């Protein structure tokens, strides 16, 4: 365990701030969507959604860039080399500028061709939809240009400022939606301009903060070697990101091909649950990631592994608190959320998706270790291709008449394989990481907590008739049992004593 607990306390504060940001943005986002739908109407709301979906296909570019920039910033910040940090900043600006130009060119050529020839838009809204599309393209390019600054903030662990800017983003988007109530102009036209304006404001917020507060961004420096390293890293990482994105979109297309749009509705509900759970888990991972990379950069491997084990356990435990009642009471929760008309297979899709989302937690944290080493060829090509393999197996399964549930069962099996491959890859690259060590510090405590946490609420659910009252009881018992299991079986002696000491201090 590191002697300096200030780092751990700092990580905790960052994680809590990220959770505040997440809760605020979720609530504001839900209300914003409602206001926008009311003001635009179903047709214009649909136009904005389908036009934006074309640009959403470029999100894998953002994901790979963010991963690359964050890794290099954190690595060189950990080494405390001011010159190399400036070079990372300069190189990230060059790469993001090229990526932004790529999105603009792609959007103005292939994207515009697809828009003109394949989108089904009412003839009287074509020109407004075209204007909306151009606004979305420019907004997407600006978001790419924003990545060097947001990545630098995260690498410097400036989570409070990051959270404030993202909350401001949500508030401005809500303000744009409310302004539509007062607008006398075409509402879709107005909304497109306002959202682009919000994107510009947020871009400058990141720019101004980084230019004034972070030394890395105060001076532009260029290094051919750094640019080459970052470009190679990004190119490799991009392949893995594309594979993962293709797996997600490909499953929806295969389900549509074999079973029609009804199953896509069920899949969309499952993806909504997945996005919420990913947000919950992602906050802890985001808070730990910079320190994992920084500790590796200075050769403090034992400290790095301490944070890896802790991040995996804490993220998994928090996941269980939410996931166990969701899995046990999925059907009742869906009825409360969506009403009586639940699409077929929604319950099983959600339950299986929750399991696969949980398996992604150790993968994501181990990926940070591998990214820290800079040697990501097997991670991107080997493991990325394994994600694609699931699509082939799913297609064969459906060709042979298997149930739609097999799409998710196959993916869970593939995820188990990926967990093993990722762990073996991390052990190969980091000599101090041993399978026995990971088993002792992560897998065994998690399995013990899981076994005790799920048994009591599952037994209770099987003994009583389904009702809203039972759902409330099961959720309450599940949360209580899971927290108790974590305290008794999931924490070590030092962690339990620290919690007891804090409770006594609060009295």
CSV table of C-alpha atoms in Angstrom, one decimal:
chain,number,residue,atom,x,y,z
A,1,UNK,CA,0.0,0.0,0.0
A,2,UNK,CA,1.4,3.5,-0.8
A,3,UNK,CA,2.6,5.4,2.2
A,4,UNK,CA,1.0,8.6,1.0
A,5,UNK,CA,-2.8,8.3,1.4
A,6,UNK,CA,-3.3,11.8,-0.1
A,7,UNK,CA,-3.4,10.2,-3.6
A,8,UNK,CA,-6.2,7.9,-2.5
A,9,UNK,CA,-8.1,10.7,-0.9
A,10,UNK,CA,-7.7,12.8,-4.0
A,11,UNK,CA,-9.0,9.9,-6.2
A,12,UNK,CA,-12.0,9.5,-3.9
A,13,UNK,CA,-12.9,13.2,-4.2
A,14,UNK,CA,-12.5,13.0,-7.9
A,15,UNK,CA,-14.8,10.0,-8.2
A,16,UNK,CA,-17.5,11.7,-6.0
A,17,UNK,CA,-17.3,14.8,-8.2
A,18,UNK,CA,-17.7,12.8,-11.3
A,19,UNK,CA,-20.8,11.1,-9.8
A,20,UNK,CA,-22.3,14.5,-9.0
A,21,UNK,CA,-21.6,15.5,-12.6
A,22,UNK,CA,-23.2,12.3,-13.9
A,23,UNK,CA,-26.4,12.7,-11.7
A,24,UNK,CA,-26.9,16.4,-12.6
A,25,UNK,CA,-26.3,15.8,-16.4
A,26,UNK,CA,-28.6,12.7,-16.4
A,27,UNK,CA,-31.5,14.6,-14.7
A,28,UNK,CA,-31.0,17.7,-16.8
A,29,UNK,CA,-30.6,15.6,-20.0
A,30,UNK,CA,-33.9,13.7,-19.4
A,31,UNK,CA,-35.8,17.0,-18.9
A,32,UNK,CA,-34.1,18.6,-21.9
A,33,UNK,CA,-35.1,15.7,-24.1
A,34,UNK,CA,-38.7,16.2,-23.1
A,35,UNK,CA,-38.7,19.9,-23.7
A,36,UNK,CA,-37.0,19.5,-27.1
A,37,UNK,CA,-39.5,16.8,-28.2
A,38,UNK,CA,-42.4,19.1,-27.1
A,39,UNK,CA,-41.1,22.1,-29.0
A,40,UNK,CA,-39.8,20.4,-32.2
A,41,UNK,CA,-42.6,17.9,-32.5
A,42,UNK,CA,-42.2,14.3,-33.5
A,43,UNK,CA,-41.2,14.9,-37.1
A,44,UNK,CA,-38.5,17.6,-36.5
A,45,UNK,CA,-37.2,15.7,-33.4
A,46,UNK,CA,-36.9,12.6,-35.6
A,47,UNK,CA,-35.1,14.6,-38.3
A,48,UNK,CA,-32.6,16.0,-35.8
A,49,UNK,CA,-32.0,12.5,-34.5
A,50,UNK,CA,-31.5,10.8,-37.8
A,51,UNK,CA,-29.2,13.6,-39.1
A,52,UNK,CA,-27.2,13.4,-35.9
A,53,UNK,CA,-26.9,9.6,-36.2
A,54,UNK,CA,-24.8,10.0,-39.4
A,55,UNK,CA,-22.2,12.0,-37.5
A,56,UNK,CA,-22.4,9.7,-34.5
A,57,UNK,CA,-20.7,7.1,-36.7
A,58,UNK,CA,-17.5,9.1,-36.2
A,59,UNK,CA,-17.6,8.7,-32.4
A,60,UNK,CA,-15.0,5.9,-32.6
A,61,UNK,CA,-12.5,8.5,-33.8
A,62,UNK,CA,-13.1,10.5,-30.6
A,63,UNK,CA,-12.9,7.5,-28.4
A,64,UNK,CA,-9.5,6.4,-29.8
A,65,UNK,CA,-8.1,9.9,-29.7
A,66,UNK,CA,-9.2,10.5,-26.1
A,67,UNK,CA,-7.6,7.2,-25.1
A,68,UNK,CA,-4.3,8.1,-26.8
A,69,UNK,CA,-4.1,11.7,-25.6
A,70,UNK,CA,-5.0,10.7,-22.0
A,71,UNK,CA,-2.3,8.0,-21.9
A,72,UNK,CA,0.5,10.2,-23.2
A,73,UNK,CA,-0.4,13.2,-21.0
A,74,UNK,CA,-0.6,11.1,-17.9
A,75,UNK,CA,2.6,9.2,-18.7
A,76,UNK,CA,4.7,12.3,-19.2
A,77,UNK,CA,3.0,14.2,-16.3
A,78,UNK,CA,4.0,11.2,-14.1
A,79,UNK,CA,7.6,11.6,-15.3
A,80,UNK,CA,7.4,15.4,-14.5
A,81,UNK,CA,9.2,16.3,-17.7
A,82,UNK,CA,7.8,19.7,-18.7
A,83,UNK,CA,9.4,19.7,-22.2
A,84,UNK,CA,7.9,16.3,-23.1
A,85,UNK,CA,4.5,17.4,-21.8
A,86,UNK,CA,4.5,20.4,-24.1
A,87,UNK,CA,5.4,18.1,-27.0
A,88,UNK,CA,2.5,15.9,-26.2
A,89,UNK,CA,0.2,18.9,-26.2
A,90,UNK,CA,1.6,20.1,-29.5
A,91,UNK,CA,1.3,16.7,-31.1
A,92,UNK,CA,-2.2,16.1,-29.8
A,93,UNK,CA,-3.2,19.5,-31.4
A,94,UNK,CA,-1.8,18.4,-34.7
A,95,UNK,CA,-3.5,15.0,-34.6
A,96,UNK,CA,-6.8,16.4,-33.5
A,97,UNK,CA,-6.7,19.0,-36.3
A,98,UNK,CA,-6.1,16.3,-38.9
A,99,UNK,CA,-8.9,14.2,-37.4
A,100,UNK,CA,-11.3,17.3,-37.4
A,101,UNK,CA,-10.4,18.0,-41.1
A,102,UNK,CA,-11.1,14.3,-41.9
A,103,UNK,CA,-14.5,14.5,-40.3
A,104,UNK,CA,-15.3,17.8,-42.2
A,105,UNK,CA,-14.2,16.2,-45.5
A,106,UNK,CA,-16.1,13.0,-44.8
A,107,UNK,CA,-19.1,14.9,-43.7
A,108,UNK,CA,-19.2,17.1,-46.7
A,109,UNK,CA,-18.7,14.3,-49.2
A,110,UNK,CA,-19.8,10.7,-48.3
A,111,UNK,CA,-22.0,11.9,-45.4
A,112,UNK,CA,-23.7,14.5,-47.6
A,113,UNK,CA,-24.1,11.9,-50.4
A,114,UNK,CA,-25.8,9.5,-48.0
A,115,UNK,CA,-28.0,12.3,-46.6
A,116,UNK,CA,-29.1,13.3,-50.1
A,117,UNK,CA,-29.7,9.8,-51.5
A,118,UNK,CA,-30.8,7.6,-48.6
A,119,UNK,CA,-32.5,9.7,-45.8
A,120,UNK,CA,-36.3,9.7,-45.9
A,121,UNK,CA,-37.1,13.4,-45.1
A,122,UNK,CA,-40.3,15.2,-46.0
A,123,UNK,CA,-39.7,17.4,-49.1
A,124,UNK,CA,-40.8,20.6,-47.3
A,125,UNK,CA,-38.0,20.0,-44.6
A,126,UNK,CA,-35.1,19.1,-46.8
A,127,UNK,CA,-33.3,22.5,-46.7
A,128,UNK,CA,-33.7,22.9,-43.0
A,129,UNK,CA,-32.5,19.3,-42.5
A,130,UNK,CA,-29.5,20.0,-44.7
A,131,UNK,CA,-28.7,23.1,-42.6
A,132,UNK,CA,-29.0,20.9,-39.4
A,133,UNK,CA,-26.7,18.4,-40.9
A,134,UNK,CA,-24.0,21.0,-41.6
A,135,UNK,CA,-24.3,22.3,-38.1
A,136,UNK,CA,-23.8,18.7,-36.8
A,137,UNK,CA,-20.7,18.2,-38.9
A,138,UNK,CA,-19.1,21.4,-37.7
A,139,UNK,CA,-20.0,20.5,-34.1
A,140,UNK,CA,-18.4,17.1,-34.5
A,141,UNK,CA,-15.2,18.6,-35.7
A,142,UNK,CA,-15.1,21.0,-32.8
A,143,UNK,CA,-15.6,18.2,-30.3
A,144,UNK,CA,-12.5,16.5,-31.8
A,145,UNK,CA,-10.5,19.7,-31.5
A,146,UNK,CA,-11.6,19.9,-27.8
A,147,UNK,CA,-10.0,16.5,-27.0
A,148,UNK,CA,-6.4,17.7,-26.3
A,149,UNK,CA,-7.8,20.0,-23.6
A,150,UNK,CA,-10.3,17.7,-22.0
A,151,UNK,CA,-7.7,14.8,-22.0
A,152,UNK,CA,-5.1,17.1,-20.4
A,153,UNK,CA,-7.5,18.1,-17.7
A,154,UNK,CA,-8.3,14.4,-16.9
A,155,UNK,CA,-4.7,13.5,-16.9
A,156,UNK,CA,-4.0,16.3,-14.5
A,157,UNK,CA,-6.9,15.0,-12.4
A,158,UNK,CA,-8.7,18.3,-12.6
A,159,UNK,CA,-12.1,16.5,-12.2
A,160,UNK,CA,-13.8,19.4,-10.4
A,161,UNK,CA,-13.2,21.8,-13.3
A,162,UNK,CA,-14.1,19.0,-15.8
A,163,UNK,CA,-17.4,18.4,-14.0
A,164,UNK,CA,-18.3,22.1,-13.8
A,165,UNK,CA,-17.7,22.5,-17.6
A,166,UNK,CA,-19.8,19.4,-18.4
A,167,UNK,CA,-22.6,20.6,-16.0
A,168,UNK,CA,-22.5,23.9,-17.8
A,169,UNK,CA,-22.8,22.1,-21.1
A,170,UNK,CA,-26.0,20.4,-19.8
A,171,UNK,CA,-27.4,23.7,-18.5
A,172,UNK,CA,-26.7,25.5,-21.8
A,173,UNK,CA,-28.4,22.7,-23.7
A,174,UNK,CA,-31.4,23.0,-21.4
A,175,UNK,CA,-31.4,26.8,-21.9
A,176,UNK,CA,-31.4,26.2,-25.7
A,177,UNK,CA,-34.4,24.0,-25.4
A,178,UNK,CA,-36.3,26.5,-23.2
A,179,UNK,CA,-35.4,29.3,-25.6
A,180,UNK,CA,-37.3,27.4,-28.3
A,181,UNK,CA,-40.5,28.3,-26.4
A,182,UNK,CA,-39.8,32.0,-27.1
A,183,UNK,CA,-38.6,31.6,-30.7
A,184,UNK,CA,-40.7,32.8,-33.5
A,185,UNK,CA,-38.4,31.4,-36.2
A,186,UNK,CA,-38.3,27.8,-37.5
A,187,UNK,CA,-37.6,25.8,-34.3
A,188,UNK,CA,-35.4,23.1,-35.9
A,189,UNK,CA,-33.3,25.8,-37.6
A,190,UNK,CA,-33.1,27.7,-34.3
A,191,UNK,CA,-32.2,24.7,-32.2
A,192,UNK,CA,-29.5,23.6,-34.7
A,193,UNK,CA,-27.8,27.1,-34.3
A,194,UNK,CA,-28.2,27.1,-30.6
A,195,UNK,CA,-26.6,23.6,-30.1
A,196,UNK,CA,-23.7,24.6,-32.4
A,197,UNK,CA,-23.3,27.7,-30.3
A,198,UNK,CA,-23.3,25.6,-27.1
A,199,UNK,CA,-20.6,23.4,-28.6
A,200,UNK,CA,-18.5,26.5,-29.4
A,201,UNK,CA,-18.9,27.9,-25.9
A,202,UNK,CA,-17.8,24.6,-24.3
A,203,UNK,CA,-14.9,24.3,-26.6
A,204,UNK,CA,-13.6,27.8,-25.5
A,205,UNK,CA,-14.3,26.9,-21.8
A,206,UNK,CA,-11.8,24.0,-22.1
A,207,UNK,CA,-9.4,26.0,-24.2
A,208,UNK,CA,-9.4,29.0,-21.8
A,209,UNK,CA,-9.1,26.8,-18.7
A,210,UNK,CA,-6.2,24.8,-20.0
A,211,UNK,CA,-4.4,27.8,-21.4
A,212,UNK,CA,-4.6,29.6,-18.1
A,213,UNK,CA,-4.3,26.8,-15.5
A,214,UNK,CA,-2.3,24.0,-17.1
A,215,UNK,CA,1.4,24.5,-17.9
A,216,UNK,CA,1.4,21.8,-20.6
A,217,UNK,CA,-1.0,23.9,-22.7
A,218,UNK,CA,0.7,27.3,-22.3
A,219,UNK,CA,3.4,26.6,-24.8
A,220,UNK,CA,3.2,24.9,-28.2
A,221,UNK,CA,6.1,22.5,-28.8
A,222,UNK,CA,6.6,20.1,-31.7
A,223,UNK,CA,8.5,16.8,-31.7
A,224,UNK,CA,8.6,14.5,-34.6
A,225,UNK,CA,9.3,11.5,-32.4
A,226,UNK,CA,6.4,12.3,-30.0
A,227,UNK,CA,4.1,12.9,-32.9
A,228,UNK,CA,5.1,9.6,-34.5
A,229,UNK,CA,4.7,7.6,-31.3
A,230,UNK,CA,1.2,9.1,-30.6
A,231,UNK,CA,0.1,8.6,-34.3
A,232,UNK,CA,1.2,4.9,-34.1
A,233,UNK,CA,-0.6,4.4,-30.8
A,234,UNK,CA,-3.7,6.1,-32.0
A,235,UNK,CA,-3.8,4.1,-35.3
A,236,UNK,CA,-3.5,0.8,-33.4
A,237,UNK,CA,-6.0,1.8,-30.8
A,238,UNK,CA,-8.4,3.0,-33.5
A,239,UNK,CA,-8.6,-0.6,-34.9
A,240,UNK,CA,-9.7,-2.0,-31.5
A,241,UNK,CA,-12.2,0.8,-31.1
A,242,UNK,CA,-13.7,0.2,-34.5
A,243,UNK,CA,-14.0,-3.5,-33.7
A,244,UNK,CA,-15.8,-2.8,-30.5
A,245,UNK,CA,-18.2,-0.3,-32.1
A,246,UNK,CA,-18.8,-2.7,-35.0
A,247,UNK,CA,-19.8,-5.4,-32.6
A,248,UNK,CA,-22.4,-3.1,-30.9
A,249,UNK,CA,-23.9,-1.8,-34.2
A,250,UNK,CA,-23.5,-5.2,-35.9
A,251,UNK,CA,-25.6,-7.1,-33.3
A,252,UNK,CA,-28.5,-4.6,-33.9
A,253,UNK,CA,-28.3,-5.2,-37.6
A,254,UNK,CA,-28.2,-9.0,-37.3
A,255,UNK,CA,-31.1,-8.9,-34.9
A,256,UNK,CA,-33.0,-6.7,-37.4
A,257,UNK,CA,-32.2,-9.1,-40.3
A,258,UNK,CA,-33.4,-12.2,-38.6
A,259,UNK,CA,-36.2,-11.0,-36.3
A,260,UNK,CA,-37.3,-7.5,-37.5
A,261,UNK,CA,-37.7,-4.1,-35.7
A,262,UNK,CA,-39.5,-5.5,-32.6
A,263,UNK,CA,-36.3,-7.1,-31.4
A,264,UNK,CA,-34.4,-3.8,-32.1
A,265,UNK,CA,-36.7,-2.1,-29.6
A,266,UNK,CA,-35.8,-4.7,-27.0
A,267,UNK,CA,-32.1,-4.3,-27.8
A,268,UNK,CA,-32.5,-0.5,-27.5
A,269,UNK,CA,-33.9,-0.9,-24.0
A,270,UNK,CA,-31.0,-3.2,-23.0
A,271,UNK,CA,-28.5,-0.7,-24.4
A,272,UNK,CA,-30.1,2.1,-22.3
A,273,UNK,CA,-29.5,0.0,-19.2
A,274,UNK,CA,-26.0,-0.7,-20.3
A,275,UNK,CA,-25.2,3.0,-20.8
A,276,UNK,CA,-26.4,3.8,-17.3
A,277,UNK,CA,-24.3,1.0,-15.8
A,278,UNK,CA,-21.3,2.0,-17.9
A,279,UNK,CA,-21.7,5.6,-16.6
A,280,UNK,CA,-21.7,4.4,-13.0
A,281,UNK,CA,-18.6,2.2,-13.4
A,282,UNK,CA,-16.8,4.6,-15.6
A,283,UNK,CA,-16.6,7.4,-13.0
A,284,UNK,CA,-14.4,5.3,-10.7
A,285,UNK,CA,-12.3,4.0,-13.6
A,286,UNK,CA,-11.8,7.6,-14.9
A,287,UNK,CA,-10.7,8.7,-11.4
A,288,UNK,CA,-8.2,5.9,-11.1
A,289,UNK,CA,-6.8,5.8,-14.7
A,290,UNK,CA,-4.4,8.8,-14.5
A,291,UNK,CA,-2.7,7.5,-11.3
A,292,UNK,CA,-2.4,4.0,-12.8
A,293,UNK,CA,-0.5,5.4,-15.8
A,294,UNK,CA,1.5,7.9,-13.8
A,295,UNK,CA,2.7,5.2,-11.3
A,296,UNK,CA,3.8,3.0,-14.2
A,297,UNK,CA,5.7,5.9,-15.8
A,298,UNK,CA,7.9,6.4,-12.7
A,299,UNK,CA,8.4,2.7,-12.2
A,300,UNK,CA,6.2,2.4,-9.1
A,301,UNK,CA,4.7,-0.9,-10.3
A,302,UNK,CA,3.6,-2.1,-6.8
A,303,UNK,CA,1.7,1.2,-6.2
A,304,UNK,CA,0.2,0.9,-9.7
A,305,UNK,CA,-1.0,-2.6,-9.0
A,306,UNK,CA,-2.4,-1.5,-5.7
A,307,UNK,CA,-4.6,1.0,-7.5
A,308,UNK,CA,-5.5,-1.5,-10.2
A,309,UNK,CA,-6.8,-4.0,-7.7
A,310,UNK,CA,-8.6,-1.3,-5.7
A,311,UNK,CA,-10.2,0.2,-8.8
A,312,UNK,CA,-11.4,-3.2,-10.0
A,313,UNK,CA,-12.8,-4.2,-6.6
A,314,UNK,CA,-14.5,-0.9,-5.8
A,315,UNK,CA,-16.0,-0.5,-9.3
A,316,UNK,CA,-17.2,-4.1,-9.2
A,317,UNK,CA,-18.7,-3.7,-5.8
A,318,UNK,CA,-20.6,-0.6,-6.8
A,319,UNK,CA,-21.8,-2.3,-9.9
A,320,UNK,CA,-23.2,-5.2,-7.8
A,321,UNK,CA,-25.1,-2.8,-5.6
A,322,UNK,CA,-27.1,-1.7,-8.7
A,323,UNK,CA,-26.9,-4.8,-10.9
A,324,UNK,CA,-28.2,-7.5,-8.5
A,325,UNK,CA,-31.6,-5.9,-7.8
A,326,UNK,CA,-31.9,-5.0,-11.5
A,327,UNK,CA,-31.3,-8.6,-12.6
A,328,UNK,CA,-33.7,-10.1,-10.0
A,329,UNK,CA,-36.5,-7.6,-10.5
A,330,UNK,CA,-35.9,-6.8,-14.2
A,331,UNK,CA,-39.5,-7.5,-15.3
A,332,UNK,CA,-41.2,-5.4,-12.6
A,333,UNK,CA,-38.7,-2.5,-13.1
A,334,UNK,CA,-39.4,-2.5,-16.8
A,335,UNK,CA,-43.1,-2.4,-16.2
A,336,UNK,CA,-42.7,0.5,-13.8
A,337,UNK,CA,-40.4,2.3,-16.3
A,338,UNK,CA,-42.1,1.6,-19.6
A,339,UNK,CA,-45.7,0.6,-18.7
A,340,UNK,CA,-47.5,-2.7,-19.6
A,341,UNK,CA,-46.4,-3.0,-23.2
A,342,UNK,CA,-42.9,-4.4,-22.8
A,343,UNK,CA,-41.3,-5.6,-26.1
A,344,UNK,CA,-40.7,-9.3,-26.3
A,345,UNK,CA,-37.3,-10.5,-25.0
A,346,UNK,CA,-36.7,-7.2,-23.2
A,347,UNK,CA,-36.3,-8.8,-19.8
A,348,UNK,CA,-33.8,-11.5,-20.9
A,349,UNK,CA,-31.9,-9.0,-23.1
A,350,UNK,CA,-31.5,-6.6,-20.1
A,351,UNK,CA,-30.5,-9.4,-17.7
A,352,UNK,CA,-27.8,-10.8,-20.1
A,353,UNK,CA,-26.6,-7.3,-21.0
A,354,UNK,CA,-26.1,-6.5,-17.3
A,355,UNK,CA,-23.9,-9.6,-16.9
A,356,UNK,CA,-21.8,-8.7,-20.0
A,357,UNK,CA,-21.4,-5.1,-18.7
A,358,UNK,CA,-20.1,-6.4,-15.4
A,359,UNK,CA,-17.5,-8.5,-17.3
A,360,UNK,CA,-16.3,-5.3,-19.0
A,361,UNK,CA,-15.1,-3.7,-15.7
A,362,UNK,CA,-11.9,-5.8,-15.2
A,363,UNK,CA,-11.2,-5.5,-19.0
A,364,UNK,CA,-11.4,-1.7,-19.0
A,365,UNK,CA,-9.0,-1.4,-16.0
A,366,UNK,CA,-6.5,-3.9,-17.3
A,367,UNK,CA,-6.6,-2.1,-20.6
A,368,UNK,CA,-5.3,1.0,-18.7
A,369,UNK,CA,-2.4,-1.0,-17.5
A,370,UNK,CA,-1.6,-2.2,-21.1
A,371,UNK,CA,-2.1,1.3,-22.4
A,372,UNK,CA,0.4,2.5,-19.8
A,373,UNK,CA,3.1,0.2,-21.2
A,374,UNK,CA,2.5,1.6,-24.7
A,375,UNK,CA,2.5,-1.9,-26.2
A,376,UNK,CA,-1.1,-2.3,-27.4
A,377,UNK,CA,-0.7,-4.3,-30.6
A,378,UNK,CA,-2.2,-7.5,-29.2
A,379,UNK,CA,-4.8,-5.6,-27.2
A,380,UNK,CA,-6.0,-3.8,-30.3
A,381,UNK,CA,-5.6,-6.4,-33.1
A,382,UNK,CA,-6.0,-9.7,-31.2
A,383,UNK,CA,-8.6,-8.8,-28.7
A,384,UNK,CA,-10.3,-6.3,-31.0
A,385,UNK,CA,-10.7,-9.1,-33.6
A,386,UNK,CA,-12.2,-11.3,-30.9
A,387,UNK,CA,-15.0,-8.8,-30.5
A,388,UNK,CA,-15.7,-9.2,-34.3
A,389,UNK,CA,-15.7,-13.0,-33.9
A,390,UNK,CA,-18.9,-12.7,-31.8
A,391,UNK,CA,-20.8,-11.3,-34.8
A,392,UNK,CA,-19.8,-14.3,-37.0
A,393,UNK,CA,-20.9,-16.8,-34.3
A,394,UNK,CA,-24.2,-14.9,-33.7
A,395,UNK,CA,-25.0,-15.0,-37.4
A,396,UNK,CA,-24.3,-18.7,-37.6
A,397,UNK,CA,-26.4,-19.3,-34.5
A,398,UNK,CA,-29.4,-17.4,-35.9
A,399,UNK,CA,-29.0,-19.1,-39.3
A,400,UNK,CA,-29.5,-22.4,-37.4
A,401,UNK,CA,-32.7,-21.2,-35.7
A,402,UNK,CA,-31.4,-20.4,-32.3
A,403,UNK,CA,-33.2,-18.0,-29.9
A,404,UNK,CA,-32.4,-14.2,-30.0
A,405,UNK,CA,-31.1,-14.6,-26.5
A,406,UNK,CA,-28.1,-16.5,-27.9
A,407,UNK,CA,-26.8,-13.1,-29.3
A,408,UNK,CA,-26.2,-12.0,-25.7
A,409,UNK,CA,-25.2,-15.5,-24.4
A,410,UNK,CA,-22.5,-15.7,-27.1
A,411,UNK,CA,-21.3,-12.2,-26.2
A,412,UNK,CA,-21.0,-13.2,-22.5
A,413,UNK,CA,-18.9,-16.2,-23.5
A,414,UNK,CA,-16.7,-14.0,-25.7
A,415,UNK,CA,-16.4,-11.5,-22.9
A,416,UNK,CA,-15.2,-14.2,-20.6
A,417,UNK,CA,-12.5,-15.2,-23.1
A,418,UNK,CA,-11.5,-11.5,-23.5
A,419,UNK,CA,-11.1,-11.1,-19.7
A,420,UNK,CA,-8.7,-14.1,-19.7
A,421,UNK,CA,-6.8,-12.8,-22.8
A,422,UNK,CA,-6.6,-9.3,-21.4
A,423,UNK,CA,-5.3,-10.5,-18.0
A,424,UNK,CA,-2.7,-12.8,-19.7
A,425,UNK,CA,-1.6,-10.0,-21.9
A,426,UNK,CA,-1.2,-7.6,-18.9
A,427,UNK,CA,0.7,-10.3,-17.0
A,428,UNK,CA,3.0,-10.7,-20.0
A,429,UNK,CA,3.7,-7.0,-20.2
A,430,UNK,CA,4.0,-6.3,-16.5
A,431,UNK,CA,6.2,-8.9,-14.8
A,432,UNK,CA,5.1,-8.0,-11.3
A,433,UNK,CA,1.4,-8.8,-12.2
A,434,UNK,CA,0.9,-12.4,-11.4
A,435,UNK,CA,-2.3,-14.5,-12.0
A,436,UNK,CA,-2.2,-15.7,-8.4
A,437,UNK,CA,-1.9,-12.1,-7.2
A,438,UNK,CA,-5.0,-11.0,-9.3
A,439,UNK,CA,-6.9,-14.1,-8.1
A,440,UNK,CA,-6.2,-13.3,-4.4
A,441,UNK,CA,-6.8,-9.5,-4.6
A,442,UNK,CA,-9.7,-9.3,-7.1
A,443,UNK,CA,-11.4,-12.5,-8.2
A,444,UNK,CA,-11.8,-14.3,-4.8
A,445,UNK,CA,-13.1,-11.3,-2.9
A,446,UNK,CA,-15.5,-10.5,-5.7
A,447,UNK,CA,-16.8,-14.1,-5.9
A,448,UNK,CA,-17.4,-14.2,-2.2
A,449,UNK,CA,-19.3,-10.9,-2.2
A,450,UNK,CA,-21.4,-12.0,-5.2
A,451,UNK,CA,-22.3,-15.4,-3.7
A,452,UNK,CA,-23.5,-13.9,-0.5
A,453,UNK,CA,-25.1,-10.8,-2.0
A,454,UNK,CA,-27.3,-12.6,-4.5
A,455,UNK,CA,-28.4,-15.6,-2.5
A,456,UNK,CA,-30.7,-13.9,0.0
A,457,UNK,CA,-32.7,-11.5,-2.3
A,458,UNK,CA,-32.9,-14.3,-4.9
A,459,UNK,CA,-34.4,-16.7,-2.3
A,460,UNK,CA,-36.8,-14.0,-1.2
A,461,UNK,CA,-37.9,-13.3,-4.7
A,462,UNK,CA,-38.6,-17.0,-5.3
A,463,UNK,CA,-40.7,-17.4,-2.2
A,464,UNK,CA,-43.1,-14.5,-2.7
A,465,UNK,CA,-45.6,-13.5,-5.4
A,466,UNK,CA,-44.6,-10.8,-7.8
A,467,UNK,CA,-45.8,-7.3,-6.9
A,468,UNK,CA,-44.5,-3.7,-6.6
A,469,UNK,CA,-44.2,-4.3,-2.8
A,470,UNK,CA,-42.0,-7.3,-3.4
A,471,UNK,CA,-39.9,-5.4,-5.8
A,472,UNK,CA,-39.3,-2.7,-3.2
A,473,UNK,CA,-38.5,-5.2,-0.5
A,474,UNK,CA,-36.1,-7.2,-2.8
A,475,UNK,CA,-34.3,-4.0,-3.8
A,476,UNK,CA,-33.9,-2.9,-0.2
A,477,UNK,CA,-32.8,-6.3,1.0
A,478,UNK,CA,-30.4,-6.7,-2.0
A,479,UNK,CA,-28.7,-3.3,-1.4
A,480,UNK,CA,-28.4,-4.0,2.3
A,481,UNK,CA,-27.1,-7.5,1.8
A,482,UNK,CA,-24.6,-6.4,-0.8
A,483,UNK,CA,-23.2,-3.6,1.3
A,484,UNK,CA,-22.9,-5.9,4.3
A,485,UNK,CA,-21.2,-8.5,2.1
A,486,UNK,CA,-18.7,-6.0,0.8
A,487,UNK,CA,-17.9,-4.8,4.3
A,488,UNK,CA,-17.4,-8.4,5.7
A,489,UNK,CA,-15.9,-10.2,2.7
A,490,UNK,CA,-14.9,-7.6,0.1
A,491,UNK,CA,-12.6,-5.3,2.1
A,492,UNK,CA,-9.3,-6.1,3.8
A,493,UNK,CA,-8.7,-5.3,7.5
A,494,UNK,CA,-7.1,-1.9,6.8
A,495,UNK,CA,-10.1,-0.8,4.7
A,496,UNK,CA,-12.6,-2.0,7.3
A,497,UNK,CA,-10.8,-0.3,10.1
A,498,UNK,CA,-10.6,3.0,8.0
A,499,UNK,CA,-14.4,2.9,7.5
A,500,UNK,CA,-15.1,2.2,11.2
A,501,UNK,CA,-12.8,5.1,12.2
A,502,UNK,CA,-14.7,7.4,9.8
A,503,UNK,CA,-18.0,6.3,11.2
A,504,UNK,CA,-16.9,7.0,14.7
A,505,UNK,CA,-15.5,10.4,13.7
A,506,UNK,CA,-18.9,11.4,12.2
A,507,UNK,CA,-20.8,10.5,15.4
